[in-house]
Amino acid sequence: MRNLHHPEREQLDLPAVLYALSDPTRLEIVRKLAGEGERACGTFGLPATKATLSHHFKVLREAGLIQTRVEGVHRYNSLRKPDLDARFPGLLKAILKATAPR
Amino acid sequence: MRNLHHPEREQLDLPAVLYALSDPTRLEIVRKLAGEGERACGTFGLPATKATLSHHFKVLREAGLIQTRVEGVHRYNSLRKPDLDARFPGLLKAILKATAPR
């Protein structure tokens, strides 16, 4: 099993986090993950190819926004809310509020 | 005098705003502007060429983060705090908190 790289909490970098969030599809992934615990990669119902989604999950993971757990051939993602809230208080909340369906 | 384009409040787009903020120099410009009203372009004391800074101001302006007023050969920038707070409540505050010198 491949080990995926996840930055430590203290390594999280604000510009990289904001860059990861600067894409509508990645914002939507974060919004969906915020509403629940863990979610398998194929279940987001987003209009993008598997390769494109893989890229988006990678950007989010490498910036420290999500945790990816590999189980057999499946990958399960969760939002690193405690880490994000500790490093950037109020940021995730403001972004989720701004992306809420109106 | 050239008229510079500024998007209206209702046109502000969250991914574009986050992208504009995803750069350390642009974050520093926003942080400096947050502490005061208006500031001339050449007074930021940032380690970047004039061309690079012009590019950063343009990205910030086109995303709706700053207002640029042209007066003769000078350009004065200010943060569009009321517009940002109206569209994305809490976002600017969280970002300024995260960029505060520790």
PDB file of C-alpha atoms in Angstrom:
ATOM      1  CA  MET A   1       0.000   0.000   0.000  1.00  0.00           C
ATOM      2  CA  ARG A   2       1.271   3.392  -0.932  1.00  0.00           C
ATOM      3  CA  ASN A   3       1.673   5.840   1.872  1.00  0.00           C
ATOM      4  CA  LEU A   4       0.259   9.206   0.958  1.00  0.00           C
ATOM      5  CA  HIS A   5       2.003  12.312   2.159  1.00  0.00           C
ATOM      6  CA  HIS A   6       0.133  14.530   4.592  1.00  0.00           C
ATOM      7  CA  PRO A   7       1.752  17.672   6.026  1.00  0.00           C
ATOM      8  CA  GLU A   8       1.814  18.013   9.788  1.00  0.00           C
ATOM      9  CA  ARG A   9      -0.432  20.593  11.418  1.00  0.00           C
ATOM     10  CA  GLU A  10       2.492  22.931  12.031  1.00  0.00           C
ATOM     11  CA  GLN A  11       3.542  22.726   8.388  1.00  0.00           C
ATOM     12  CA  LEU A  12       0.230  24.005   7.060  1.00  0.00           C
ATOM     13  CA  ASP A  13       0.857  27.111   4.991  1.00  0.00           C
ATOM     14  CA  LEU A  14      -1.834  29.751   4.527  1.00  0.00           C
ATOM     15  CA  PRO A  15      -1.050  30.637   0.865  1.00  0.00           C
ATOM     16  CA  ALA A  16      -1.063  26.921  -0.050  1.00  0.00           C
ATOM     17  CA  VAL A  17      -4.349  26.357   1.791  1.00  0.00           C
ATOM     18  CA  LEU A  18      -5.946  29.343   0.036  1.00  0.00           C
ATOM     19  CA  TYR A  19      -4.618  28.159  -3.311  1.00  0.00           C
ATOM     20  CA  ALA A  20      -6.127  24.712  -2.722  1.00  0.00           C
ATOM     21  CA  LEU A  21      -9.462  26.401  -2.007  1.00  0.00           C
ATOM     22  CA  SER A  22      -9.312  28.670  -5.070  1.00  0.00           C
ATOM     23  CA  ASP A  23     -11.066  26.196  -7.351  1.00  0.00           C
ATOM     24  CA  PRO A  24     -14.856  25.640  -7.484  1.00  0.00           C
ATOM     25  CA  THR A  25     -14.576  21.839  -7.616  1.00  0.00           C
ATOM     26  CA  ARG A  26     -12.193  21.713  -4.660  1.00  0.00           C
ATOM     27  CA  LEU A  27     -14.442  24.070  -2.716  1.00  0.00           C
ATOM     28  CA  GLU A  28     -17.331  21.741  -3.426  1.00  0.00           C
ATOM     29  CA  ILE A  29     -15.342  18.719  -2.200  1.00  0.00           C
ATOM     30  CA  VAL A  30     -14.534  20.581   1.025  1.00  0.00           C
ATOM     31  CA  ARG A  31     -18.172  21.615   1.432  1.00  0.00           C
ATOM     32  CA  LYS A  32     -19.364  18.022   1.011  1.00  0.00           C
ATOM     33  CA  LEU A  33     -16.748  16.701   3.439  1.00  0.00           C
ATOM     34  CA  ALA A  34     -17.663  19.331   6.026  1.00  0.00           C
ATOM     35  CA  GLY A  35     -21.124  17.826   6.341  1.00  0.00           C
ATOM     36  CA  GLU A  36     -19.963  14.350   7.241  1.00  0.00           C
ATOM     37  CA  GLY A  37     -17.036  12.321   8.514  1.00  0.00           C
ATOM     38  CA  GLU A  38     -15.349  10.248   5.884  1.00  0.00           C
ATOM     39  CA  ARG A  39     -16.274   9.772   2.273  1.00  0.00           C
ATOM     40  CA  ALA A  40     -14.987   7.504  -0.493  1.00  0.00           C
ATOM     41  CA  CYS A  41     -13.440   9.248  -3.503  1.00  0.00           C
ATOM     42  CA  GLY A  42     -15.982   8.008  -6.030  1.00  0.00           C
ATOM     43  CA  THR A  43     -19.058   9.260  -4.166  1.00  0.00           C
ATOM     44  CA  PHE A  44     -18.894  13.009  -4.607  1.00  0.00           C
ATOM     45  CA  GLY A  45     -21.143  13.172  -7.668  1.00  0.00           C
ATOM     46  CA  LEU A  46     -19.047  15.884  -9.270  1.00  0.00           C
ATOM     47  CA  PRO A  47     -18.994  16.523 -13.033  1.00  0.00           C
ATOM     48  CA  ALA A  48     -15.309  15.773 -13.578  1.00  0.00           C
ATOM     49  CA  THR A  49     -13.264  12.837 -14.817  1.00  0.00           C
ATOM     50  CA  LYS A  50     -11.622  10.467 -12.365  1.00  0.00           C
ATOM     51  CA  ALA A  51      -8.180  11.850 -13.292  1.00  0.00           C
ATOM     52  CA  THR A  52      -9.301  15.425 -12.682  1.00  0.00           C
ATOM     53  CA  LEU A  53     -10.845  14.511  -9.345  1.00  0.00           C
ATOM     54  CA  SER A  54      -7.670  12.634  -8.348  1.00  0.00           C
ATOM     55  CA  HIS A  55      -5.709  15.789  -9.062  1.00  0.00           C
ATOM     56  CA  HIS A  56      -8.084  17.873  -6.945  1.00  0.00           C
ATOM     57  CA  PHE A  57      -7.872  15.428  -4.017  1.00  0.00           C
ATOM     58  CA  LYS A  58      -4.091  15.518  -4.272  1.00  0.00           C
ATOM     59  CA  VAL A  59      -3.963  19.327  -4.161  1.00  0.00           C
ATOM     60  CA  LEU A  60      -6.279  19.338  -1.148  1.00  0.00           C
ATOM     61  CA  ARG A  61      -4.287  16.601   0.596  1.00  0.00           C
ATOM     62  CA  GLU A  62      -0.878  18.185  -0.009  1.00  0.00           C
ATOM     63  CA  ALA A  63      -2.097  21.538   1.285  1.00  0.00           C
ATOM     64  CA  GLY A  64      -3.330  19.784   4.426  1.00  0.00           C
ATOM     65  CA  LEU A  65      -7.053  20.285   3.912  1.00  0.00           C
ATOM     66  CA  ILE A  66      -7.990  16.628   3.742  1.00  0.00           C
ATOM     67  CA  GLN A  67      -6.802  13.328   5.127  1.00  0.00           C
ATOM     68  CA  THR A  68      -6.885  10.366   2.728  1.00  0.00           C
ATOM     69  CA  ARG A  69      -7.078   6.850   4.120  1.00  0.00           C
ATOM     70  CA  VAL A  70      -6.318   3.994   1.734  1.00  0.00           C
ATOM     71  CA  GLU A  71      -8.231   0.748   2.296  1.00  0.00           C
ATOM     72  CA  GLY A  72      -7.657  -1.866  -0.388  1.00  0.00           C
ATOM     73  CA  VAL A  73      -8.536  -0.217  -3.687  1.00  0.00           C
ATOM     74  CA  HIS A  74     -10.591   2.495  -2.026  1.00  0.00           C
ATOM     75  CA  ARG A  75      -9.629   5.872  -0.716  1.00  0.00           C
ATOM     76  CA  TYR A  76     -11.567   7.603   1.987  1.00  0.00           C
ATOM     77  CA  ASN A  77     -11.261  11.314   2.548  1.00  0.00           C
ATOM     78  CA  SER A  78     -12.038  13.454   5.530  1.00  0.00           C
ATOM     79  CA  LEU A  79     -11.660  17.143   6.255  1.00  0.00           C
ATOM     80  CA  ARG A  80      -8.825  18.076   8.644  1.00  0.00           C
ATOM     81  CA  LYS A  81     -11.115  20.435  10.519  1.00  0.00           C
ATOM     82  CA  PRO A  82      -9.284  20.285  13.886  1.00  0.00           C
ATOM     83  CA  ASP A  83      -5.946  21.078  12.228  1.00  0.00           C
ATOM     84  CA  LEU A  84      -7.398  23.866  10.101  1.00  0.00           C
ATOM     85  CA  ASP A  85      -9.299  25.400  13.015  1.00  0.00           C
ATOM     86  CA  ALA A  86      -6.171  25.290  15.180  1.00  0.00           C
ATOM     87  CA  ARG A  87      -3.923  26.932  12.624  1.00  0.00           C
ATOM     88  CA  PHE A  88      -6.374  29.322  10.933  1.00  0.00           C
ATOM     89  CA  PRO A  89      -9.229  30.029  13.373  1.00  0.00           C
ATOM     90  CA  GLY A  90     -12.454  31.036  11.656  1.00  0.00           C
ATOM     91  CA  LEU A  91     -11.181  30.456   8.127  1.00  0.00           C
ATOM     92  CA  LEU A  92     -12.987  27.206   7.363  1.00  0.00           C
ATOM     93  CA  LYS A  93     -16.194  28.486   8.934  1.00  0.00           C
ATOM     94  CA  ALA A  94     -16.121  31.671   6.821  1.00  0.00           C
ATOM     95  CA  ILE A  95     -15.427  29.701   3.648  1.00  0.00           C
ATOM     96  CA  LEU A  96     -18.170  27.169   4.314  1.00  0.00           C
ATOM     97  CA  LYS A  97     -20.591  30.014   5.000  1.00  0.00           C
ATOM     98  CA  ALA A  98     -19.604  31.699   1.732  1.00  0.00           C
ATOM     99  CA  THR A  99     -20.101  28.474  -0.237  1.00  0.00           C
ATOM    100  CA  ALA A 100     -23.433  27.516   1.351  1.00  0.00           C
ATOM    101  CA  PRO A 101     -26.200  27.120  -1.240  1.00  0.00           C
ATOM    102  CA  ARG A 102     -28.237  30.331  -1.236  1.00  0.00           C
TER     103      ARG A 102
ATOM    104  CA  MET B   1      -6.534  58.933 -17.267  1.00  0.00           C
ATOM    105  CA  ARG B   2      -7.027  55.233 -17.628  1.00  0.00           C
ATOM    106  CA  ASN B   3     -10.014  53.813 -15.908  1.00  0.00           C
ATOM    107  CA  LEU B   4      -9.162  50.685 -14.012  1.00  0.00           C
ATOM    108  CA  HIS B   5     -11.669  47.881 -13.900  1.00  0.00           C
ATOM    109  CA  HIS B   6     -13.127  46.996 -10.529  1.00  0.00           C
ATOM    110  CA  PRO B   7     -15.761  44.270 -10.226  1.00  0.00           C
ATOM    111  CA  GLU B   8     -18.997  45.195  -8.473  1.00  0.00           C
ATOM    112  CA  ARG B   9     -19.691  43.779  -5.028  1.00  0.00           C
ATOM    113  CA  GLU B  10     -22.174  41.260  -6.429  1.00  0.00           C
ATOM    114  CA  GLN B  11     -19.634  40.035  -8.984  1.00  0.00           C
ATOM    115  CA  LEU B  12     -17.054  39.048  -6.372  1.00  0.00           C
ATOM    116  CA  ASP B  13     -16.263  35.374  -6.798  1.00  0.00           C
ATOM    117  CA  LEU B  14     -14.993  33.291  -3.880  1.00  0.00           C
ATOM    118  CA  PRO B  15     -12.512  31.119  -5.861  1.00  0.00           C
ATOM    119  CA  ALA B  16     -11.033  34.244  -7.493  1.00  0.00           C
ATOM    120  CA  VAL B  17     -10.750  36.004  -4.126  1.00  0.00           C
ATOM    121  CA  LEU B  18      -9.040  32.970  -2.586  1.00  0.00           C
ATOM    122  CA  TYR B  19      -6.702  32.689  -5.558  1.00  0.00           C
ATOM    123  CA  ALA B  20      -5.741  36.367  -5.194  1.00  0.00           C
ATOM    124  CA  LEU B  21      -4.939  35.679  -1.541  1.00  0.00           C
ATOM    125  CA  SER B  22      -2.909  32.527  -2.268  1.00  0.00           C
ATOM    126  CA  ASP B  23       0.383  34.388  -2.629  1.00  0.00           C
ATOM    127  CA  PRO B  24       2.585  35.593   0.272  1.00  0.00           C
ATOM    128  CA  THR B  25       3.280  39.015  -1.289  1.00  0.00           C
ATOM    129  CA  ARG B  26      -0.394  39.645  -2.006  1.00  0.00           C
ATOM    130  CA  LEU B  27      -1.308  38.536   1.520  1.00  0.00           C
ATOM    131  CA  GLU B  28       1.233  41.032   2.845  1.00  0.00           C
ATOM    132  CA  ILE B  29      -0.244  43.834   0.720  1.00  0.00           C
ATOM    133  CA  VAL B  30      -3.704  43.030   2.089  1.00  0.00           C
ATOM    134  CA  ARG B  31      -2.349  42.909   5.643  1.00  0.00           C
ATOM    135  CA  LYS B  32      -0.692  46.300   5.267  1.00  0.00           C
ATOM    136  CA  LEU B  33      -3.810  47.840   3.729  1.00  0.00           C
ATOM    137  CA  ALA B  34      -6.000  46.459   6.498  1.00  0.00           C
ATOM    138  CA  GLY B  35      -4.190  48.624   9.028  1.00  0.00           C
ATOM    139  CA  GLU B  36      -4.863  51.907   7.303  1.00  0.00           C
ATOM    140  CA  GLY B  37      -7.038  53.657   4.751  1.00  0.00           C
ATOM    141  CA  GLU B  38      -5.337  54.342   1.484  1.00  0.00           C
ATOM    142  CA  ARG B  39      -1.752  53.775   0.512  1.00  0.00           C
ATOM    143  CA  ALA B  40       0.323  54.700  -2.556  1.00  0.00           C
ATOM    144  CA  CYS B  41       1.671  51.780  -4.599  1.00  0.00           C
ATOM    145  CA  GLY B  42       5.343  52.570  -4.018  1.00  0.00           C
ATOM    146  CA  THR B  43       5.149  52.636  -0.218  1.00  0.00           C
ATOM    147  CA  PHE B  44       4.725  48.989   0.689  1.00  0.00           C
ATOM    148  CA  GLY B  45       8.394  48.248   1.257  1.00  0.00           C
ATOM    149  CA  LEU B  46       8.119  44.807  -0.286  1.00  0.00           C
ATOM    150  CA  PRO B  47      11.092  42.954  -1.791  1.00  0.00           C
ATOM    151  CA  ALA B  48       9.775  42.768  -5.350  1.00  0.00           C
ATOM    152  CA  THR B  49      10.296  44.672  -8.575  1.00  0.00           C
ATOM    153  CA  LYS B  50       7.866  47.364  -9.629  1.00  0.00           C
ATOM    154  CA  ALA B  51       6.591  45.126 -12.439  1.00  0.00           C
ATOM    155  CA  THR B  52       5.966  42.238 -10.052  1.00  0.00           C
ATOM    156  CA  LEU B  53       4.163  44.487  -7.586  1.00  0.00           C
ATOM    157  CA  SER B  54       2.048  45.944 -10.408  1.00  0.00           C
ATOM    158  CA  HIS B  55       1.018  42.425 -11.309  1.00  0.00           C
ATOM    159  CA  HIS B  56       0.083  41.641  -7.707  1.00  0.00           C
ATOM    160  CA  PHE B  57      -1.994  44.829  -7.394  1.00  0.00           C
ATOM    161  CA  LYS B  58      -3.748  43.941 -10.629  1.00  0.00           C
ATOM    162  CA  VAL B  59      -4.644  40.438  -9.418  1.00  0.00           C
ATOM    163  CA  LEU B  60      -5.948  41.886  -6.142  1.00  0.00           C
ATOM    164  CA  ARG B  61      -7.912  44.603  -7.951  1.00  0.00           C
ATOM    165  CA  GLU B  62      -9.477  42.287 -10.532  1.00  0.00           C
ATOM    166  CA  ALA B  63     -10.564  39.850  -7.819  1.00  0.00           C
ATOM    167  CA  GLY B  64     -12.213  42.752  -5.985  1.00  0.00           C
ATOM    168  CA  LEU B  65      -9.949  42.845  -2.940  1.00  0.00           C
ATOM    169  CA  ILE B  66      -8.624  46.343  -3.470  1.00  0.00           C
ATOM    170  CA  GLN B  67      -9.761  49.623  -4.948  1.00  0.00           C
ATOM    171  CA  THR B  68      -7.158  51.578  -6.915  1.00  0.00           C
ATOM    172  CA  ARG B  69      -7.542  55.322  -7.326  1.00  0.00           C
ATOM    173  CA  VAL B  70      -5.391  57.020  -9.951  1.00  0.00           C
ATOM    174  CA  GLU B  71      -4.250  60.560  -9.203  1.00  0.00           C
ATOM    175  CA  GLY B  72      -1.798  61.988 -11.708  1.00  0.00           C
ATOM    176  CA  VAL B  73       1.077  59.530 -11.918  1.00  0.00           C
ATOM    177  CA  HIS B  74       0.259  57.957  -8.567  1.00  0.00           C
ATOM    178  CA  ARG B  75      -1.989  55.082  -7.667  1.00  0.00           C
ATOM    179  CA  TYR B  76      -3.557  54.776  -4.270  1.00  0.00           C
ATOM    180  CA  ASN B  77      -4.899  51.475  -3.036  1.00  0.00           C
ATOM    181  CA  SER B  78      -7.377  50.641  -0.353  1.00  0.00           C
ATOM    182  CA  LEU B  79      -8.887  47.408   0.878  1.00  0.00           C
ATOM    183  CA  ARG B  80     -12.526  46.775  -0.120  1.00  0.00           C
ATOM    184  CA  LYS B  81     -13.348  45.666   3.394  1.00  0.00           C
ATOM    185  CA  PRO B  82     -17.067  46.581   3.333  1.00  0.00           C
ATOM    186  CA  ASP B  83     -17.591  44.653   0.070  1.00  0.00           C
ATOM    187  CA  LEU B  84     -15.595  41.650   1.265  1.00  0.00           C
ATOM    188  CA  ASP B  85     -17.331  41.569   4.646  1.00  0.00           C
ATOM    189  CA  ALA B  86     -20.729  41.801   2.978  1.00  0.00           C
ATOM    190  CA  ARG B  87     -20.081  38.987   0.518  1.00  0.00           C
ATOM    191  CA  PHE B  88     -17.875  36.691   2.618  1.00  0.00           C
ATOM    192  CA  PRO B  89     -18.556  37.403   6.303  1.00  0.00           C
ATOM    193  CA  GLY B  90     -15.651  36.534   8.558  1.00  0.00           C
ATOM    194  CA  LEU B  91     -13.261  35.640   5.740  1.00  0.00           C
ATOM    195  CA  LEU B  92     -11.057  38.735   5.819  1.00  0.00           C
ATOM    196  CA  LYS B  93     -10.953  38.695   9.605  1.00  0.00           C
ATOM    197  CA  ALA B  94      -9.838  35.045   9.673  1.00  0.00           C
ATOM    198  CA  ILE B  95      -7.172  35.658   7.031  1.00  0.00           C
ATOM    199  CA  LEU B  96      -5.813  38.752   8.769  1.00  0.00           C
ATOM    200  CA  LYS B  97      -5.689  36.812  12.027  1.00  0.00           C
ATOM    201  CA  ALA B  98      -3.792  33.984  10.329  1.00  0.00           C
ATOM    202  CA  THR B  99      -1.279  36.397   8.797  1.00  0.00           C
ATOM    203  CA  ALA B 100      -0.698  38.446  11.947  1.00  0.00           C
ATOM    204  CA  PRO B 101       2.981  38.494  12.984  1.00  0.00           C
ATOM    205  CA  ARG B 102       3.417  35.910  15.734  1.00  0.00           C
TER     206      ARG B 102
END
